[in-house]
PDB file of C-alpha atoms and ligand atoms in Angstrom:
ATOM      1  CA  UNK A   1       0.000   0.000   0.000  1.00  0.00           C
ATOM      2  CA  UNK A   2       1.444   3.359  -1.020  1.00  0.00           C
ATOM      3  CA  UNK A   3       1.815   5.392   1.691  1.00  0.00           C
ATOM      4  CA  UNK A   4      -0.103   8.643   2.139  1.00  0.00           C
ATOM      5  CA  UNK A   5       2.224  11.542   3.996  1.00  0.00           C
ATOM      6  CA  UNK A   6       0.340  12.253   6.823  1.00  0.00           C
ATOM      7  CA  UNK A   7      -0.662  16.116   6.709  1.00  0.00           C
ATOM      8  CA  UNK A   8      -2.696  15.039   3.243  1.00  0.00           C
ATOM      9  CA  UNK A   9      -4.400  12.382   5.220  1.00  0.00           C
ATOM     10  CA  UNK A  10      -5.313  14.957   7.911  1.00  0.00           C
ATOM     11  CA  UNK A  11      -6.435  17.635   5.093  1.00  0.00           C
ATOM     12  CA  UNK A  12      -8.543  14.792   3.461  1.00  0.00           C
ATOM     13  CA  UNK A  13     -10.024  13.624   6.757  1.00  0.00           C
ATOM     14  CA  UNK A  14     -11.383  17.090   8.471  1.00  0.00           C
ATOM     15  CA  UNK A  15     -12.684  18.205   4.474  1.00  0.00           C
ATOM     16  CA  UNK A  16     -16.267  18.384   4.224  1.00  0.00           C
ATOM     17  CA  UNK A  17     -15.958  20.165   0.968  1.00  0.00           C
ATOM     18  CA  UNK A  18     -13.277  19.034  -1.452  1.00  0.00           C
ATOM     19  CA  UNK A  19     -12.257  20.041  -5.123  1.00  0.00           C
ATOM     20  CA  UNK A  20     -10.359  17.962  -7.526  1.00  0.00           C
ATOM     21  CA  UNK A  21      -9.048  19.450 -10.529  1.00  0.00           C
ATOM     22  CA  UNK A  22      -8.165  16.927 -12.911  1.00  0.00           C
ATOM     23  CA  UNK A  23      -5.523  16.819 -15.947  1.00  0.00           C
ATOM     24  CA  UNK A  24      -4.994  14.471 -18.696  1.00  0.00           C
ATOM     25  CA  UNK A  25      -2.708  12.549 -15.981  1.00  0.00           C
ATOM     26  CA  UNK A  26      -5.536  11.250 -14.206  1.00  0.00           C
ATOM     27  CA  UNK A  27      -6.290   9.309 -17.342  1.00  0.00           C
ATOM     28  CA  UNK A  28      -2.898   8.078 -18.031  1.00  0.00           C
ATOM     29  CA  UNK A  29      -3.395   5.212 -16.350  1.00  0.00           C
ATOM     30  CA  UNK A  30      -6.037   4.124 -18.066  1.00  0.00           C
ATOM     31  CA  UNK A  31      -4.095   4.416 -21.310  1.00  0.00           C
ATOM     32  CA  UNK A  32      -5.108   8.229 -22.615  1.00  0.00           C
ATOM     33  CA  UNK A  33      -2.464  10.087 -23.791  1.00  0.00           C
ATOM     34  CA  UNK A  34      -1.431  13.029 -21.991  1.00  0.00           C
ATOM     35  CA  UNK A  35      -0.472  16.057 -24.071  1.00  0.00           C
ATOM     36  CA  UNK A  36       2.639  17.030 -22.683  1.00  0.00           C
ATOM     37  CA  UNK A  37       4.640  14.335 -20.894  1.00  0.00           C
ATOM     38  CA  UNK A  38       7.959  13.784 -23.409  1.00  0.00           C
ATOM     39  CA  UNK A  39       7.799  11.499 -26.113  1.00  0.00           C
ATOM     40  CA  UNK A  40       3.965  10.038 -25.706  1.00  0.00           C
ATOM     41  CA  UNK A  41       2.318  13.255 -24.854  1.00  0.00           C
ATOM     42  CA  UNK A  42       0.155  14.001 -28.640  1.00  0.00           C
ATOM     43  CA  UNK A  43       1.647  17.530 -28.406  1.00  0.00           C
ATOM     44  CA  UNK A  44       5.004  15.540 -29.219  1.00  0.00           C
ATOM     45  CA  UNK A  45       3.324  13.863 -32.303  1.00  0.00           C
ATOM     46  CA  UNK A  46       0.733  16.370 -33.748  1.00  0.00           C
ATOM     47  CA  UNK A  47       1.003  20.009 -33.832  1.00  0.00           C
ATOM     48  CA  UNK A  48      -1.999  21.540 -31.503  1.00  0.00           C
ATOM     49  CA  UNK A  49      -1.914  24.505 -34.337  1.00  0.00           C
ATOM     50  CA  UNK A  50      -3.072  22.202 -36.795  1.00  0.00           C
ATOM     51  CA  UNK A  51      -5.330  19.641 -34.900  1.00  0.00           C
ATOM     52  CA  UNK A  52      -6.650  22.152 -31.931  1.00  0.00           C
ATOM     53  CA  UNK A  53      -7.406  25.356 -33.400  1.00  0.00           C
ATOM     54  CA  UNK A  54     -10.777  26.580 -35.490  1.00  0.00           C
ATOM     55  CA  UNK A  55      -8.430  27.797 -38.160  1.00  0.00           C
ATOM     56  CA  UNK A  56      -6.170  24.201 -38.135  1.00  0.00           C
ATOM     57  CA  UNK A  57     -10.101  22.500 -38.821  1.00  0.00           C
ATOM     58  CA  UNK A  58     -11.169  25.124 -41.430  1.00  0.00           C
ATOM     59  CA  UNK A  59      -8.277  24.277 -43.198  1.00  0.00           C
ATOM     60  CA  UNK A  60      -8.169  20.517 -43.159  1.00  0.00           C
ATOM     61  CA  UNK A  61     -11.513  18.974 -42.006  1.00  0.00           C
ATOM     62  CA  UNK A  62     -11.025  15.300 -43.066  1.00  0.00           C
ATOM     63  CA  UNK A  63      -7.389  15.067 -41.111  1.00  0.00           C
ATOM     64  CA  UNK A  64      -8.556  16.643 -37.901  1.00  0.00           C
ATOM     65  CA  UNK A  65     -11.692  14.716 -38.207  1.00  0.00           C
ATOM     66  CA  UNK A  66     -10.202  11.585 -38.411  1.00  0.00           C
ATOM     67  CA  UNK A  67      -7.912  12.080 -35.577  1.00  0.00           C
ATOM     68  CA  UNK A  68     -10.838  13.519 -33.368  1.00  0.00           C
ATOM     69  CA  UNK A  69     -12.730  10.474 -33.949  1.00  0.00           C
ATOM     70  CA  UNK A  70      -9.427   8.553 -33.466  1.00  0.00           C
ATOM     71  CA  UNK A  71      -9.359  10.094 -30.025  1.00  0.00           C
ATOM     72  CA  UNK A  72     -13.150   8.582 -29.677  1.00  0.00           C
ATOM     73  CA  UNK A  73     -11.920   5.216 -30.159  1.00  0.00           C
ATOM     74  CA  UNK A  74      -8.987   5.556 -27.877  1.00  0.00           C
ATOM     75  CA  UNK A  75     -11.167   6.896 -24.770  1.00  0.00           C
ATOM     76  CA  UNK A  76     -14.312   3.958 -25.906  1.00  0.00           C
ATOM     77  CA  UNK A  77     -11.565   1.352 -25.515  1.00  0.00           C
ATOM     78  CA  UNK A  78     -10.754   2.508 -22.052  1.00  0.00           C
ATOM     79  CA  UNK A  79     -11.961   1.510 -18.319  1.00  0.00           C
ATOM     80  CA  UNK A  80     -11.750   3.892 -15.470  1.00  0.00           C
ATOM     81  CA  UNK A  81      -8.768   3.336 -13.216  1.00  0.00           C
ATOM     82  CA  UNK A  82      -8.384   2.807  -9.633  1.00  0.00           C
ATOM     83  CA  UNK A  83      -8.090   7.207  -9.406  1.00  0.00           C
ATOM     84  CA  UNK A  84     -11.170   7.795 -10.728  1.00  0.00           C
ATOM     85  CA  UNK A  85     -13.183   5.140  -8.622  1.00  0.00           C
ATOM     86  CA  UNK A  86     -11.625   6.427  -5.762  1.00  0.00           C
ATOM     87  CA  UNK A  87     -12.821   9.999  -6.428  1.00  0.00           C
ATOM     88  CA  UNK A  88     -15.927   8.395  -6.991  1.00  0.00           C
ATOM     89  CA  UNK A  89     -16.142   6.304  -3.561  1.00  0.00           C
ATOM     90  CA  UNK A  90     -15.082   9.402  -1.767  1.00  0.00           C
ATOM     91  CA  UNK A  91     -17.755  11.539  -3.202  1.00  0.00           C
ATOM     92  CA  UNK A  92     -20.246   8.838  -2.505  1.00  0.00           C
ATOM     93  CA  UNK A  93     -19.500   9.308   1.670  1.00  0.00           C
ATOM     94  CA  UNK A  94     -22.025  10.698   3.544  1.00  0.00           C
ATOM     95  CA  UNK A  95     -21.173  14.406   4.601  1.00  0.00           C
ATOM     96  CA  UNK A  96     -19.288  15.239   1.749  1.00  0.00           C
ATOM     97  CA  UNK A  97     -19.405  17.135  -1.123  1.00  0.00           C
ATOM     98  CA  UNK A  98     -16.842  16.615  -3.278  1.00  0.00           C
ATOM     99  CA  UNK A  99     -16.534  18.507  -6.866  1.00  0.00           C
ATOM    100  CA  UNK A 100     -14.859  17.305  -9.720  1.00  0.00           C
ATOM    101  CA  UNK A 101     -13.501  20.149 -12.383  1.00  0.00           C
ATOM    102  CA  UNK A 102     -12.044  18.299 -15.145  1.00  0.00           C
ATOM    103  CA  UNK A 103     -10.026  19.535 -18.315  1.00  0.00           C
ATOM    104  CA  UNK A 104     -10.211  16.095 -19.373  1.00  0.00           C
ATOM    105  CA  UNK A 105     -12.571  15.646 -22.837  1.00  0.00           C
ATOM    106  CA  UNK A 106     -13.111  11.765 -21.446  1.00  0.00           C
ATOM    107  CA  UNK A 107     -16.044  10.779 -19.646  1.00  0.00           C
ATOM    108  CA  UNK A 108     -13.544   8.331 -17.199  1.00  0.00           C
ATOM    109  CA  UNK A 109     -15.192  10.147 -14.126  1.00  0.00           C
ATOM    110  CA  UNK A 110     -18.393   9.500 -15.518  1.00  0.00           C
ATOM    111  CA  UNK A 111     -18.566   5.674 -16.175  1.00  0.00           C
ATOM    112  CA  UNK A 112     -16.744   5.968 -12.920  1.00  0.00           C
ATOM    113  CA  UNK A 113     -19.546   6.248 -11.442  1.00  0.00           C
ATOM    114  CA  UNK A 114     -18.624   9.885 -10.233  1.00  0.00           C
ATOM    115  CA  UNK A 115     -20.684  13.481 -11.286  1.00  0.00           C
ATOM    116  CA  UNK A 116     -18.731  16.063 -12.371  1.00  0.00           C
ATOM    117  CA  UNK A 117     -18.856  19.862 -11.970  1.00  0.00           C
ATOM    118  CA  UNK A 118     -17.212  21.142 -14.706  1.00  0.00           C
ATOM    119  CA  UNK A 119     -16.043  20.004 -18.159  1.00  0.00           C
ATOM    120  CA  UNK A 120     -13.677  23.183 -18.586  1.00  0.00           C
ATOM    121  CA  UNK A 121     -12.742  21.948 -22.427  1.00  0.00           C
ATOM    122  CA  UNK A 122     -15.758  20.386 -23.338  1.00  0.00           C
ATOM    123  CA  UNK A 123     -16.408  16.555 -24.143  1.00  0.00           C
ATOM    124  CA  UNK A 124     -15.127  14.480 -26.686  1.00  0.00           C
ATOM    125  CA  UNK A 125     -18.749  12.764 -26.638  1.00  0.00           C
ATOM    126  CA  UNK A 126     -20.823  15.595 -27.675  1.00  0.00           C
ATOM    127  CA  UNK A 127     -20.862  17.073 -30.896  1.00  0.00           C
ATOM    128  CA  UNK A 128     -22.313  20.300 -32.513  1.00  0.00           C
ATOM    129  CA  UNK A 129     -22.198  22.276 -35.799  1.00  0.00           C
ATOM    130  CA  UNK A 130     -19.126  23.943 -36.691  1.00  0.00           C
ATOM    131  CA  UNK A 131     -21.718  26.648 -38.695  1.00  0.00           C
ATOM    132  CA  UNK A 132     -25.153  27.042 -36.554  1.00  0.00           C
ATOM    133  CA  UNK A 133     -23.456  25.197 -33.408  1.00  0.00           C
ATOM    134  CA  UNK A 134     -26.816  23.096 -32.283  1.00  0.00           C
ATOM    135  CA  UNK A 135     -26.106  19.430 -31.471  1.00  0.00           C
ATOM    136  CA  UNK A 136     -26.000  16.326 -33.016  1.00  0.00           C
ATOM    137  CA  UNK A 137     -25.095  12.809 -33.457  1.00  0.00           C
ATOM    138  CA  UNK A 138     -21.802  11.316 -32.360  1.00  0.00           C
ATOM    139  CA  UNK A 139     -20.689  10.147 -35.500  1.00  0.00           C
ATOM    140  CA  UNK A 140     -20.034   6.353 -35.908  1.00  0.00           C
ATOM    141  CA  UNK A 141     -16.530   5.321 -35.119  1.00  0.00           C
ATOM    142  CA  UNK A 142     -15.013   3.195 -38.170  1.00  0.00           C
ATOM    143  CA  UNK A 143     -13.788   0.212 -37.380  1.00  0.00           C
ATOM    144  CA  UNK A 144     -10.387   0.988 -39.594  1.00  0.00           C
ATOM    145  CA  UNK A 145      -9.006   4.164 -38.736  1.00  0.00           C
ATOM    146  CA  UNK A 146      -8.022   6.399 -41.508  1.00  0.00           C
ATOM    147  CA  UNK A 147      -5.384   9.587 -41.567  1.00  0.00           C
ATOM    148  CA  UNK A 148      -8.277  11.338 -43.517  1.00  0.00           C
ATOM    149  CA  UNK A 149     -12.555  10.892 -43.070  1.00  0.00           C
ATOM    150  CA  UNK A 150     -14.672  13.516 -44.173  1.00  0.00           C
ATOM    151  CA  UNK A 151     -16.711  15.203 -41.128  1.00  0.00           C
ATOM    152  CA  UNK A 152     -20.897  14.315 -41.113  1.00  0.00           C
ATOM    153  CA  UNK A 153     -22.845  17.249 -42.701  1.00  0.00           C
ATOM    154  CA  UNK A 154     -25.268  19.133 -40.243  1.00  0.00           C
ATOM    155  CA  UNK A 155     -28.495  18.043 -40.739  1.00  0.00           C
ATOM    156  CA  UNK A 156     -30.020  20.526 -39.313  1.00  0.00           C
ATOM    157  CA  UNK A 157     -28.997  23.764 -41.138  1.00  0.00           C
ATOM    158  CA  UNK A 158     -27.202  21.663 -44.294  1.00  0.00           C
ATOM    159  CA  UNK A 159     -24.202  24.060 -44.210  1.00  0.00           C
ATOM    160  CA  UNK A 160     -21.980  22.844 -41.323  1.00  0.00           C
ATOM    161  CA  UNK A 161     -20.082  19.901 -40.149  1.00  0.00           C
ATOM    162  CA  UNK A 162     -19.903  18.207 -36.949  1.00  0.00           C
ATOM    163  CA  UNK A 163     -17.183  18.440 -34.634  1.00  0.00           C
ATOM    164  CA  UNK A 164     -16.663  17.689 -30.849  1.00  0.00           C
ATOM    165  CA  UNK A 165     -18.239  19.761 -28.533  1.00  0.00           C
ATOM    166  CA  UNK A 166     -14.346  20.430 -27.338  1.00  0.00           C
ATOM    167  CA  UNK A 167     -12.884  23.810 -26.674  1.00  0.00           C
ATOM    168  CA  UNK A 168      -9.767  24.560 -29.233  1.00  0.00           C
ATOM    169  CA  UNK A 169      -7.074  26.768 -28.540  1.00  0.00           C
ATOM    170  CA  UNK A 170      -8.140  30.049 -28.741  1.00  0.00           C
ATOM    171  CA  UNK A 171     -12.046  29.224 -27.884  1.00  0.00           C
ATOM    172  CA  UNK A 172     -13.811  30.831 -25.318  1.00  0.00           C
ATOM    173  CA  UNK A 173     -14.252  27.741 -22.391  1.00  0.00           C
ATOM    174  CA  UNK A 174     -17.900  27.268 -21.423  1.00  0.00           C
ATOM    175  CA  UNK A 175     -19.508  29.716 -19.104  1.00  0.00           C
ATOM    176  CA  UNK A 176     -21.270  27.597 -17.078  1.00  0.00           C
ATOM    177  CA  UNK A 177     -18.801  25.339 -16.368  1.00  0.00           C
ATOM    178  CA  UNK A 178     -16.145  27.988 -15.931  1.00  0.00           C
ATOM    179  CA  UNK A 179     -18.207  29.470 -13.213  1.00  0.00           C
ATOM    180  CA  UNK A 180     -18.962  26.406 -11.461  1.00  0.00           C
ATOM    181  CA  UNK A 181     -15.077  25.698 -11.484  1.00  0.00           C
ATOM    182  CA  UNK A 182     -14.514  29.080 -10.342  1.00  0.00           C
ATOM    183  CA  UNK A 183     -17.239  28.310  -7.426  1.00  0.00           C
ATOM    184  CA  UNK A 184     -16.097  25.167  -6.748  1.00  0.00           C
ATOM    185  CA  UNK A 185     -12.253  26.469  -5.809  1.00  0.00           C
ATOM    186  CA  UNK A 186     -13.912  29.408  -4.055  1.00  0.00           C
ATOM    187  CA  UNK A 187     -15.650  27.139  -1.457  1.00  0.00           C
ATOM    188  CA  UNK A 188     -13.987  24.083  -0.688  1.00  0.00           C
ATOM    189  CA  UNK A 189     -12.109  22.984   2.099  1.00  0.00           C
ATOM    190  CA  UNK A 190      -9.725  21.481   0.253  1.00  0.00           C
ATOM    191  CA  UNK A 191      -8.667  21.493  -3.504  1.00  0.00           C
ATOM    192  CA  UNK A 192      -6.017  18.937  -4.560  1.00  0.00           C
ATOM    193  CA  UNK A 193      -5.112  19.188  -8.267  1.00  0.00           C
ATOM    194  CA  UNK A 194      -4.506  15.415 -10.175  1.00  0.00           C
ATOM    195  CA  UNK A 195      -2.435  15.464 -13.494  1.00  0.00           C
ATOM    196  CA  UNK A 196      -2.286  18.379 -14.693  1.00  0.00           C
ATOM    197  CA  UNK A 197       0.917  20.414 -16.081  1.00  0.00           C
ATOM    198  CA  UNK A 198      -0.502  23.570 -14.668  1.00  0.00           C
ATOM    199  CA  UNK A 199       0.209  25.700 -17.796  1.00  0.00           C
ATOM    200  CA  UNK A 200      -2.934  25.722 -19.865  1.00  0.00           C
ATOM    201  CA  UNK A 201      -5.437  29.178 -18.750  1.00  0.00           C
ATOM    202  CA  UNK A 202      -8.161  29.991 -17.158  1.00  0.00           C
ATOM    203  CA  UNK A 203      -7.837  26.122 -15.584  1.00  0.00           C
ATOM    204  CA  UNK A 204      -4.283  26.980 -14.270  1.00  0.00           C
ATOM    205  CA  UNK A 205      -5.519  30.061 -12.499  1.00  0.00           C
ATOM    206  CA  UNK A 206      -8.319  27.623 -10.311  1.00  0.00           C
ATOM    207  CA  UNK A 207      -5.287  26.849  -7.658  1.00  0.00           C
ATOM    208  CA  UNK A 208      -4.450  29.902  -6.832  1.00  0.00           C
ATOM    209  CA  UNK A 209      -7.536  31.167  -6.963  1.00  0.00           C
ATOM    210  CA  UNK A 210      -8.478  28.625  -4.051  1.00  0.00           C
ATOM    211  CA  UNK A 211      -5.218  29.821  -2.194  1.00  0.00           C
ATOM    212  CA  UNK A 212      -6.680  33.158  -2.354  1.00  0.00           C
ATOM    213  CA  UNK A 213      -9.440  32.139  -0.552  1.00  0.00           C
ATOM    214  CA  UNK A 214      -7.475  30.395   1.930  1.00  0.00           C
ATOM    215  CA  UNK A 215      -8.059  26.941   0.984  1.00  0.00           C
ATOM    216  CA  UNK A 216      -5.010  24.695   0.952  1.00  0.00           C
ATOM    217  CA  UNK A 217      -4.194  23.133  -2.122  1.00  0.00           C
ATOM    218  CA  UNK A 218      -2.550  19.312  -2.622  1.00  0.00           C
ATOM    219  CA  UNK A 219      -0.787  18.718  -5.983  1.00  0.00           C
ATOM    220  CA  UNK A 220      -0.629  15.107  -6.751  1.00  0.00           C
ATOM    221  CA  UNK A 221       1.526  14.191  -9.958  1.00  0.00           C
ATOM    222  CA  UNK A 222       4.278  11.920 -10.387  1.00  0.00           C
ATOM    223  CA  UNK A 223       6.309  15.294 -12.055  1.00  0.00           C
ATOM    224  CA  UNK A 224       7.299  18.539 -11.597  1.00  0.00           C
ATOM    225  CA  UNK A 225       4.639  21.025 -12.437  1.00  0.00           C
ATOM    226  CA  UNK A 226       4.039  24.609 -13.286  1.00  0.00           C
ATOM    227  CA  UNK A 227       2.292  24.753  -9.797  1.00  0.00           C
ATOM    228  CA  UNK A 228       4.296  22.839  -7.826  1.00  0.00           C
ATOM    229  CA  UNK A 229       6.625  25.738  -6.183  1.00  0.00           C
ATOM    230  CA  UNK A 230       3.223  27.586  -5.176  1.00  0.00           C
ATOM    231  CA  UNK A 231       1.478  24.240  -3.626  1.00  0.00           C
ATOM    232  CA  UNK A 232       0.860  23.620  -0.123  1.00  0.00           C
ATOM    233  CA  UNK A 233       1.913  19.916  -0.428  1.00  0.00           C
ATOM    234  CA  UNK A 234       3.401  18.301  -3.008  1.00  0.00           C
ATOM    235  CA  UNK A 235       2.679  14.549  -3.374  1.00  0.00           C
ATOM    236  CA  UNK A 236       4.847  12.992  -6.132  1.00  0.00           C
ATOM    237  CA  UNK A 237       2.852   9.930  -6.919  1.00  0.00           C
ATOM    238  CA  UNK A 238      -0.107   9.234  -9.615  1.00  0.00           C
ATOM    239  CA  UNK A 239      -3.618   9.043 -10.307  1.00  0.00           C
ATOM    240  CA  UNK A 240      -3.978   5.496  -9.835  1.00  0.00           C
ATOM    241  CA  UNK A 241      -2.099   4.991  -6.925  1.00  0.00           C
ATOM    242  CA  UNK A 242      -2.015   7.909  -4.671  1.00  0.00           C
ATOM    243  CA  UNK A 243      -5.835   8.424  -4.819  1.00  0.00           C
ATOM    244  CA  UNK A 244      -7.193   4.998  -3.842  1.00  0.00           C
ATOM    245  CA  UNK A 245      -4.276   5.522  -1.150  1.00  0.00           C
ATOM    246  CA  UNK A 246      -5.904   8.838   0.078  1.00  0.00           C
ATOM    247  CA  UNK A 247      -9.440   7.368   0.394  1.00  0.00           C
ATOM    248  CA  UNK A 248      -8.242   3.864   2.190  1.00  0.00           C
ATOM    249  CA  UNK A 249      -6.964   6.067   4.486  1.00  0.00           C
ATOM    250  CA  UNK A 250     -10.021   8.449   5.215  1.00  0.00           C
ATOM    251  CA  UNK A 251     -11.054   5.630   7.893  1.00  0.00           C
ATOM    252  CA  UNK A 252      -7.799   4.403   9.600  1.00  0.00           C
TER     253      UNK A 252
HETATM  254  P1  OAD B   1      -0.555  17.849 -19.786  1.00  0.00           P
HETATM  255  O1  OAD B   1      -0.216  16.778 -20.756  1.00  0.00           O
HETATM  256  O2  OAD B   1      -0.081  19.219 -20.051  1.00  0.00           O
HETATM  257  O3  OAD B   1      -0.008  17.438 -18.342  1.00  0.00           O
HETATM  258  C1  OAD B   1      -0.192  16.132 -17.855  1.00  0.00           C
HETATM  259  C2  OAD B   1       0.227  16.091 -16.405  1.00  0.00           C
HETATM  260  O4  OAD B   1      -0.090  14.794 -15.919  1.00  0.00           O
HETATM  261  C3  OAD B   1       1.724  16.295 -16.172  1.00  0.00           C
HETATM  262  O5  OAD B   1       1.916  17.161 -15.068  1.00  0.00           O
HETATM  263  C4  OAD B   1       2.224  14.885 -15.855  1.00  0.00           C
HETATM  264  O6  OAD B   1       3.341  14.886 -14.980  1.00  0.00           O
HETATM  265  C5  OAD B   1       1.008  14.302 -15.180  1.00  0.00           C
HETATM  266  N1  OAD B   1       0.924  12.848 -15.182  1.00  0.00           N
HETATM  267  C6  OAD B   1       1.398  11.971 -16.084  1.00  0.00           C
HETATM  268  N2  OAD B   1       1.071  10.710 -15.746  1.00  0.00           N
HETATM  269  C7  OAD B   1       0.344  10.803 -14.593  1.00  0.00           C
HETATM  270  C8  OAD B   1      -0.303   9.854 -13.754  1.00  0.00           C
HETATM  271  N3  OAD B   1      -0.261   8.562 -14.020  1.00  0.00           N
HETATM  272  N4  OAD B   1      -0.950  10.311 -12.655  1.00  0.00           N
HETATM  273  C9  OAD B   1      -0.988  11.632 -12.382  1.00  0.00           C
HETATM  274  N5  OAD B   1      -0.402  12.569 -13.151  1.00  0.00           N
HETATM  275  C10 OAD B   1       0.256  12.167 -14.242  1.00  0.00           C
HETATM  276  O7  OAD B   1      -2.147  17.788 -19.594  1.00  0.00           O
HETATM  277  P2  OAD B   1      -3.119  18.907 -19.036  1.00  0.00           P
HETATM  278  O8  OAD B   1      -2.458  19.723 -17.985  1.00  0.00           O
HETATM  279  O9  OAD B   1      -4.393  18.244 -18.695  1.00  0.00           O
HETATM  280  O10 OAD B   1      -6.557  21.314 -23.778  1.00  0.00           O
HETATM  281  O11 OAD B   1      -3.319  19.790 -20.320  1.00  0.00           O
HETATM  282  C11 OAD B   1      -4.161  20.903 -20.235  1.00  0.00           C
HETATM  283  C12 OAD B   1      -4.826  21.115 -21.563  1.00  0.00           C
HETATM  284  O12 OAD B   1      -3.834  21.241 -22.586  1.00  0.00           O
HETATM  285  C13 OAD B   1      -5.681  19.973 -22.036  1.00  0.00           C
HETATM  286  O13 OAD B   1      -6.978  19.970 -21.477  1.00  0.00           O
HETATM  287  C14 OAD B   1      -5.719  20.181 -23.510  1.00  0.00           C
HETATM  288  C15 OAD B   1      -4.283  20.513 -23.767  1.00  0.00           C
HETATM  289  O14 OAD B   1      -4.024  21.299 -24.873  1.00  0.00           O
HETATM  290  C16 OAD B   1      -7.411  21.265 -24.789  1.00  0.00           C
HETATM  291  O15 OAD B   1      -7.487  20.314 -25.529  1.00  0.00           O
HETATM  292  C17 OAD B   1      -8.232  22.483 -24.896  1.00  0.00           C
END
């Protein structure tokens, strides 16, 4: 059993009211890429200019369309991990009301079993019209990936295309689950922040927003992160191991 250091454990126990921000690292465990760990992060392999911006899917619909739907098949083939059923077991305790604000575009904390506060960047499982932006169908997944599939026309206005419901670089996030993130870090007891590099804004503000408000705040990553110097603890282990740790040890 990984040992918890013992002034998280005491945090964790006397919090009636806890926040977890969550990064692409608290799926890495269950095998989705993260975007910036060296080598296997997808920033290494695909260039976020071309594949996460409005102007990089004006300009090539097929090839970011096939690696959105790519991403689909990666996150379908996935199970939660041990992390995310622990976030869900501890939000499931009676007194407590524990907040999930994600950046993560997986629904892991969702078939989890866990509800969750905010989807900062959106969801890879709901898509809209790149023209008149209403909803529509998630588009079936082919079996054989392709470099290139042309996007599903809108069938409601005829003129669009439709692409995840995800926010791309230079997108405005959405505004009611920016101010439910922004709630969420102004009333908690305690805020601990899973997986994430700490770099990407408004998310990376949410810690020291919380600070602000006096709440300690828990970084739990296996590396070195943007945050890190500013945290109140600094737990160097991962999703998957450190958080079942945490909630086996709410009861000792
Ligand atoms: P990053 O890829 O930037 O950072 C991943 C973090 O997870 C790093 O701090 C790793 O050390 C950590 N990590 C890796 N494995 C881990 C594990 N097993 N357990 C815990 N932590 C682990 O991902 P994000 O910070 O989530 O935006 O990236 C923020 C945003 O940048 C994403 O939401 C995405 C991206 O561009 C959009 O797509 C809009």
């Amino acid at each position: 059993m990984t040992d918890v250091p013992a002034a998280i454990v005491h945090l964790a126990r006397s919090a009636r009211r806890v926040t977890v921000l969550t990064g692409a690292g608290m799926s890495a465990e269950s095998g989705v890429p993260t975007f910036r760990d060296p080598d296997v992060g997808l920033w290494s392999q695909y260039d976020p200019m071309q594949f996460a911006t409005p102007q990089g899917w004006e300009s090539d619909k097929p090839m970011v369309n096939a690696w959105f739907l790519s991403r689909v098949a990666i996150v379908q083939g996935t199970e939660p991990n041990p992390g995310h059923l622990a976030l869900a077991q501890w939000g499931r305790r009676p007194g407590v009301d524990l907040r999930i604000v994600t950046q993560n575009v997986d629904d892991l904390h969702e078939r989890a079993g866990a509800q969750v506060a905010a989807h900062l960047h959106g969801s890879l499982f709901a898509f809209r019209c790149d023209r008149c932006h209403r909803d529509g169908p998630i588009p079936p997944v082919p079996a054989q990936l392709a470099q290139r599939l042309a996007p599903t026309a809108c069938e409601r206005c005829g003129r669009g295309h439709l692409r995840p419901d995800i926010v791309m670089f230079g997108e405005v996030l959405p505004s009611a689950a920016v101010q439910a993130a922004f709630e969420a870090c102004s009333e908690a007891d305690l805020v601990l922040v899973v997986g994430t590099s700490g770099i990407v804004y408004p998310a990376a503000q949410l810690p020291y927003l919380a600070q602000a408000n006096g709440i300690p705040v828990v970084e739990i990553d296996p590396n070195r992160t943007a945050f890190s110097a500013a945290a109140d603890h600094v737990w160097r282990s991962t999703a998957a191991l450190g958080l079942p740790a945490l909630v086996s040890a709410l009861d000792g």
